[in-house]
Short mmCIF file of C-alpha atoms in Angstrom, two decimals:
data_model
loop_
_atom_site.label_atom_id
_atom_site.label_comp_id
_atom_site.label_asym_id
_atom_site.label_seq_id
_atom_site.Cartn_x
_atom_site.Cartn_y
_atom_site.Cartn_z
CA MET A 1 216.16 53.23 72.59
CA ILE A 2 213.03 51.54 70.87
CA TRP A 3 211.37 49.03 73.60
CA PHE A 4 208.48 46.40 72.36
CA ILE A 5 206.91 44.64 75.37
CA SER A 6 203.96 42.47 74.84
CA GLY A 7 202.11 39.40 76.24
CA GLY A 8 198.36 38.13 77.04
CA ALA A 9 195.48 39.46 78.80
CA ARG A 10 196.43 40.45 82.20
CA SER A 11 199.94 39.40 81.59
CA GLY A 12 201.15 42.20 83.46
CA LYS A 13 202.87 43.87 80.49
CA SER A 14 201.64 47.42 80.98
CA THR A 15 203.13 47.29 85.06
CA TYR A 16 205.96 45.92 83.30
CA ALA A 17 206.50 48.36 80.60
CA GLU A 18 205.52 51.25 83.09
CA ASN A 19 208.06 50.28 85.64
CA LYS A 20 210.64 50.18 83.16
CA ALA A 21 209.84 53.62 82.01
CA ALA A 22 209.75 55.31 85.27
CA GLU A 23 213.55 53.57 85.64
CA LEU A 24 214.42 54.87 82.54
CA TYR A 25 213.18 58.29 83.28
CA GLU A 26 214.80 58.42 86.59
CA GLU A 27 218.28 57.24 84.90
CA ALA A 28 217.71 59.88 82.17
CA GLU A 29 217.19 62.81 84.70
CA ARG A 30 220.10 61.94 86.88
CA LYS A 31 222.44 62.25 83.41
CA ASN A 32 220.64 64.70 81.55
CA GLY A 33 218.56 66.83 84.00
CA ALA A 34 214.87 67.73 83.29
CA VAL A 35 213.11 65.37 81.14
CA ASN A 36 209.53 63.99 80.59
CA LEU A 37 208.22 60.90 81.34
CA ILE A 38 204.70 60.62 78.91
CA TYR A 39 202.26 58.32 79.19
CA ALA A 40 200.50 58.18 75.70
CA ALA A 41 197.34 56.52 76.13
CA THR A 42 195.63 55.33 72.78
CA ALA A 43 192.22 54.10 74.37
CA ARG A 44 189.44 56.78 74.98
CA ALA A 45 186.92 56.25 77.87
CA SER A 46 184.15 55.29 75.02
CA ASP A 47 181.94 53.54 77.64
CA GLU A 48 181.56 53.20 81.29
CA GLU A 49 183.45 49.96 81.56
CA MET A 50 186.75 51.42 79.43
CA ALA A 51 186.23 54.75 81.69
CA GLU A 52 187.11 51.98 85.00
CA ARG A 53 190.02 50.62 83.26
CA ILE A 54 191.30 54.09 82.30
CA ARG A 55 190.87 54.82 86.10
CA ARG A 56 192.33 52.01 87.43
CA HIS A 57 195.42 52.45 84.93
CA ARG A 58 195.79 56.36 86.10
CA ALA A 59 195.20 55.49 89.78
CA GLY A 60 197.96 52.56 89.63
CA ARG A 61 200.66 55.61 88.16
CA SER A 62 202.49 58.31 90.22
CA GLU A 63 202.00 62.12 89.60
CA ILE A 64 205.88 61.82 87.99
CA TRP A 65 203.76 60.72 84.85
CA GLN A 66 202.11 63.31 82.01
CA THR A 67 199.31 61.30 80.48
CA ILE A 68 198.08 62.33 76.72
CA GLU A 69 195.27 61.03 75.03
CA VAL A 70 196.70 59.75 71.60
CA PRO A 71 193.98 58.04 69.76
CA TRP A 72 195.75 57.39 66.40
CA ASP A 73 197.63 60.79 65.82
CA LEU A 74 201.28 59.81 66.45
CA ARG A 75 202.33 63.21 65.49
CA GLN A 76 200.84 64.62 68.87
CA LEU A 77 202.98 62.67 70.62
CA VAL A 78 206.10 63.63 68.09
CA GLU A 79 205.34 66.89 69.04
CA ALA A 80 204.70 67.03 73.17
CA GLY A 81 207.93 65.10 73.30
CA GLY A 82 211.05 67.08 74.02
CA LYS A 83 214.75 65.69 73.63
CA GLY A 84 215.52 62.83 75.77
CA ASP A 85 211.72 62.26 76.98
CA VAL A 86 210.58 59.01 78.00
CA LEU A 87 207.51 57.98 75.96
CA LEU A 88 205.47 55.01 76.68
CA VAL A 89 202.83 54.23 73.92
CA ASP A 90 199.60 51.54 75.77
CA CYS A 91 198.90 49.89 73.17
CA LEU A 92 199.08 49.00 69.73
CA THR A 93 195.99 47.26 69.40
CA VAL A 94 193.95 49.48 70.39
CA TRP A 95 196.13 52.38 67.86
CA LEU A 96 195.76 49.98 64.83
CA ASN A 97 191.66 49.67 66.11
CA ASN A 98 191.28 53.32 65.99
CA MET A 99 193.28 54.05 62.75
CA LEU A 100 191.00 51.15 60.57
CA PHE A 101 188.17 51.93 62.67
CA ASN A 102 188.39 56.03 61.75
CA LYS A 103 189.50 54.82 58.11
CA LYS A 104 192.99 57.22 59.01
CA GLU A 105 194.96 54.70 57.12
CA THR A 106 194.52 51.25 56.20
CA ARG A 107 197.24 50.27 53.99
CA THR A 108 199.56 48.26 55.72
CA SER A 109 202.26 49.56 54.14
CA LYS A 110 201.28 52.91 55.01
CA LEU A 111 200.84 51.94 58.36
CA ILE A 112 204.54 50.81 58.50
CA ASP A 113 205.29 53.87 57.16
CA ILE A 114 203.62 56.03 59.81
CA MET A 115 205.24 53.95 62.77
CA SER A 116 208.38 54.52 60.66
CA ASP A 117 208.56 58.29 60.78
CA PHE A 118 207.67 58.07 64.30
CA ILE A 119 210.17 56.07 65.66
CA GLN A 120 212.65 58.13 63.20
CA SER A 121 211.76 60.76 65.33
CA ALA A 122 212.14 59.71 68.43
CA LYS A 123 215.36 58.43 67.49
CA GLU A 124 216.02 62.07 66.28
CA LYS A 125 214.73 63.45 69.78
CA GLU A 126 216.74 60.99 71.46
CA GLN A 127 214.24 59.60 73.22
CA GLN A 128 213.43 56.25 75.19
CA LEU A 129 210.24 54.93 73.14
CA LEU A 130 208.32 52.01 74.63
CA PHE A 131 205.42 50.37 73.05
CA VAL A 132 203.10 48.07 74.82
CA SER A 133 200.96 45.48 72.63
CA ASN A 134 199.40 42.45 72.95
CA ASP A 135 199.67 38.55 71.55
CA VAL A 136 196.36 38.39 69.47
CA ASN A 137 197.68 36.25 67.00
CA GLU A 138 197.77 32.76 68.93
CA ASP A 139 194.29 31.90 68.76
CA LEU A 140 192.30 30.14 66.15
CA PRO A 141 192.16 32.06 62.48
CA SER A 142 188.99 33.89 62.84
CA SER A 143 187.22 32.84 59.32
CA ASN A 144 185.55 36.88 59.75
CA ARG A 145 187.89 38.67 57.37
CA TYR A 146 187.86 41.90 59.11
CA ILE A 147 189.24 40.22 62.10
CA ALA A 148 191.61 38.12 59.91
CA ASP A 149 192.41 41.42 57.87
CA TYR A 150 193.21 42.90 61.55
CA THR A 151 195.54 40.47 62.77
CA TYR A 152 197.85 40.58 59.90
CA LYS A 153 197.96 44.29 59.96
CA LEU A 154 198.61 44.26 63.73
CA GLU A 155 201.77 41.27 62.86
CA ALA A 156 202.81 43.36 60.32
CA VAL A 157 203.35 46.45 62.69
CA HIS A 158 205.01 44.32 65.64
CA ARG A 159 207.31 42.87 63.27
CA PHE A 160 208.51 46.10 61.97
CA ILE A 161 208.44 47.33 65.52
CA VAL A 162 210.51 44.30 66.56
CA SER A 163 213.28 44.47 63.74
CA GLN A 164 213.51 48.28 64.88
CA ALA A 165 213.58 47.67 68.65
CA ASP A 166 216.86 47.44 70.88
CA ARG A 167 214.86 45.93 73.04
CA ALA A 168 211.95 42.92 72.83
CA VAL A 169 210.19 41.69 75.85
CA GLN A 170 207.63 39.26 76.14
CA VAL A 171 205.64 39.08 79.36
CA ASN A 172 204.11 36.16 81.18
CA ALA A 173 202.79 36.28 84.37
CA GLY A 174 204.57 39.73 85.16
CA LEU A 175 207.68 37.90 84.48
CA PRO A 176 209.47 39.18 81.86
CA LEU A 177 210.95 36.66 78.59
CA HIS A 178 214.03 39.01 76.82
CA TRP A 179 213.33 38.21 72.92
CA LYS A 180 215.84 40.66 71.89
CA GLY A 181 218.50 42.93 73.84
CA GLU A 182 220.39 42.20 77.15
CA ALA A 183 217.88 40.99 79.97
CA GLY A 184 217.79 44.06 82.48
CA MET B 1 213.21 16.63 61.02
CA GLN B 2 212.89 20.02 62.56
CA LEU B 3 209.18 22.02 63.46
CA VAL B 4 208.85 25.94 63.27
CA THR B 5 205.57 26.76 65.50
CA GLY B 6 204.33 30.63 65.93
CA GLY B 7 200.87 32.85 66.17
CA ALA B 8 199.45 33.77 62.61
CA PHE B 9 201.73 36.32 60.47
CA SER B 10 204.69 36.04 62.96
CA GLY B 11 206.99 35.41 60.57
CA LYS B 12 207.32 31.56 60.66
CA ARG B 13 208.24 31.29 56.77
CA ARG B 14 211.12 33.77 57.04
CA ILE B 15 212.49 31.92 59.88
CA VAL B 16 212.53 28.97 57.77
CA LYS B 17 214.15 30.42 54.76
CA GLU B 18 216.87 31.17 57.48
CA LEU B 19 216.84 27.84 58.75
CA PHE B 20 217.79 26.40 55.09
CA LYS B 21 220.37 29.35 54.16
CA GLU B 22 223.29 27.30 54.52
CA ASP B 23 221.50 23.96 52.62
CA PRO B 24 222.70 24.70 48.67
CA ARG B 25 220.09 22.25 48.05
CA GLU B 26 216.22 23.44 46.86
CA LEU B 27 212.98 22.82 48.60
CA SER B 28 209.89 21.47 47.81
CA TRP B 29 206.64 22.68 49.56
CA LEU B 30 203.54 21.80 50.11
CA SER B 31 200.88 24.25 51.02
CA SER B 32 197.74 23.89 52.03
CA TYR B 33 197.60 27.78 51.09
CA ASN B 34 198.02 26.53 47.77
CA ASP B 35 195.36 23.83 47.71
CA ASP B 36 198.12 21.04 47.99
CA SER B 37 196.59 18.29 49.05
CA LEU B 38 198.49 16.27 51.79
CA ASP B 39 198.17 13.14 50.27
CA ASN B 40 200.32 14.11 47.90
CA TRP B 41 203.50 14.80 49.58
CA LEU B 42 205.44 12.16 48.41
CA HIS B 43 204.88 12.84 44.74
CA VAL B 44 205.69 16.83 45.51
CA TRP B 45 209.10 15.97 47.57
CA GLN B 46 211.59 16.37 44.75
CA PRO B 47 214.66 14.32 44.65
CA GLY B 48 217.55 15.89 46.03
CA GLU B 49 215.61 18.65 47.91
CA GLY B 50 214.30 19.23 51.26
CA LEU B 51 210.62 19.29 52.37
CA VAL B 52 208.55 21.88 53.64
CA LEU B 53 205.02 21.56 54.67
CA GLU B 54 202.94 23.87 56.06
CA GLY B 55 199.05 24.93 56.41
CA TRP B 56 197.74 21.76 59.24
CA GLU B 57 194.94 23.73 60.27
CA ASN B 58 193.28 23.17 56.66
CA TRP B 59 194.06 19.69 55.97
CA LEU B 60 193.18 18.70 59.70
CA ARG B 61 189.64 20.65 59.14
CA GLU B 62 189.00 19.16 55.82
CA ASP B 63 189.86 15.39 57.79
CA ILE B 64 187.33 16.80 60.51
CA ARG B 65 184.86 17.88 58.17
CA LEU B 66 184.63 14.11 56.53
CA GLY B 67 184.51 12.34 59.27
CA GLU B 68 182.70 12.62 63.15
CA ALA B 69 183.87 13.96 66.50
CA SER B 70 184.18 10.50 67.83
CA GLN B 71 187.25 9.70 64.87
CA MET B 72 189.28 11.92 67.16
CA ASP B 73 191.43 8.97 67.77
CA THR B 74 191.82 7.96 64.51
CA LEU B 75 192.70 10.78 63.16
CA ARG B 76 195.36 11.65 65.96
CA ARG B 77 196.77 8.22 64.79
CA LYS B 78 196.50 8.93 61.28
CA TYR B 79 198.61 12.37 61.68
CA TYR B 80 201.22 10.60 64.12
CA LYS B 81 201.70 7.69 61.26
CA LEU B 82 202.32 10.24 58.55
CA LEU B 83 204.55 11.95 60.81
CA THR B 84 206.87 9.02 61.79
CA ASP B 85 206.82 8.21 57.77
CA LEU B 86 208.10 11.80 56.95
CA VAL B 87 210.95 10.85 59.53
CA ARG B 88 211.70 7.51 57.72
CA GLU B 89 211.50 8.91 54.45
CA GLU B 90 213.84 11.99 55.25
CA GLU B 91 216.70 9.64 57.14
CA PHE B 92 216.24 7.26 53.66
CA ARG B 93 216.86 10.51 51.39
CA GLY B 94 219.37 12.31 53.83
CA VAL B 95 217.35 15.16 53.20
CA ARG B 96 215.84 17.83 56.08
CA VAL B 97 212.06 17.90 56.39
CA CYS B 98 210.40 21.24 58.31
CA LEU B 99 207.14 21.31 59.81
CA ILE B 100 205.35 24.34 60.05
CA MET B 101 202.65 24.74 62.44
CA LEU B 102 200.16 27.73 63.54
CA GLU B 103 199.83 28.27 67.13
CA MET B 104 196.31 28.78 67.65
CA GLY B 105 195.47 27.37 71.21
CA LYS B 106 195.89 30.53 73.08
CA GLY B 107 192.32 31.82 72.76
CA ILE B 108 189.19 31.51 74.75
CA VAL B 109 187.22 28.04 74.11
CA PRO B 110 185.45 28.02 70.72
CA ALA B 111 181.65 28.02 70.54
CA GLU B 112 181.17 25.89 67.55
CA ALA B 113 181.95 21.84 67.86
CA GLU B 114 184.19 21.52 64.85
CA ASP B 115 186.25 24.77 65.88
CA ARG B 116 186.87 22.79 69.07
CA ALA B 117 188.07 19.56 67.36
CA LEU B 118 190.59 21.32 65.35
CA ARG B 119 191.76 23.06 68.45
CA ASP B 120 192.42 20.07 70.33
CA LEU B 121 193.37 17.87 67.39
CA HIS B 122 195.87 20.62 65.98
CA GLY B 123 197.31 20.90 69.53
CA TRP B 124 198.14 17.00 69.72
CA LEU B 125 199.69 17.29 66.57
CA GLN B 126 201.97 20.12 67.46
CA GLN B 127 202.95 18.10 70.14
CA ASP B 128 203.77 14.67 68.32
CA ALA B 129 205.36 16.62 65.82
CA ALA B 130 207.49 18.36 68.48
CA ARG B 131 208.62 15.01 70.21
CA LEU B 132 209.38 13.45 67.02
CA SER B 133 211.28 16.44 65.51
CA GLU B 134 214.91 17.37 66.47
CA GLU B 135 214.73 20.73 66.51
CA VAL B 136 211.92 22.85 67.72
CA TYR B 137 211.39 27.07 67.31
CA TYR B 138 208.92 29.13 68.60
CA VAL B 139 208.55 32.60 66.00
CA TRP B 140 207.22 35.73 67.96
CA HIS B 141 206.55 38.74 65.89
CA GLY B 142 209.50 38.04 63.31
CA LEU B 143 212.12 36.46 66.18
CA SER B 144 212.87 32.83 67.03
CA ARG B 145 213.51 31.09 69.76
CA ARG B 146 214.65 27.37 69.92
CA LEU B 147 212.83 25.12 72.21
CA LYS B 148 214.05 22.00 71.70
#
């Protein structure tokens, strides 16, 4: 099952996604035996502030989690994940930034292809895949063309994932608003 | 009148096309992204067609640049009158008018005065449009939710 979870900064979207992933993991363990709960962190500790943010996020997760760094190459995650695993990708804004900044892929249609392949492989392995992202497109449109282009590409990725998702949830002040799929 | 609002590139046009799917009539589009002038709405609107207006932030920015910040209330009234004219003409013609507006009020306060004026006026315009519309939709990453 594919989940898309988004919201504003400090809206509680990561916490919501982590709780949901842990819930899905426990359910999968009961049903299918041993599976993994994998946290795919797209952010790297590039400076002290980022390191502190990562420490805070890590400390908040219990030992049932395996954390792997996936700055941009989602194939790493495909290889790390086994059948029935629960994968949480946090978050897409940083993933796209890493893709573009490191010039791994900048074409919108290719970014969608990469995401499509990733989702397909997760479906084949019967994994639960949760994406976390940020609603950054409701600000004043930027006159900086790089920022406008980034917003365009991020939205293209968001719309694609939402179209593929079984559940799409917007988190406001920690509370889920269910846009797609049933509540719960 | 219908209002479709949502963030940049959230898929608002596709939602509008879905809203008009059952309506066999063609649509006239007035778009600031095609350099259409807002003053031309009556001429662009073909007889027997629905009308879609999009890119309000560009029309507002032009008006702000022509005037002064102290004319905020005048501008708000000008746009409110236009909305009521649209509603009247829509009833007279017996076709539908759809407004597409960009949600842009969820960032930090802009540093430039012109941007602040734009954000304020656009927010008021959206509120006025929502009040005058029978249906209001909010678009989020390709999905839509009816708010009114």
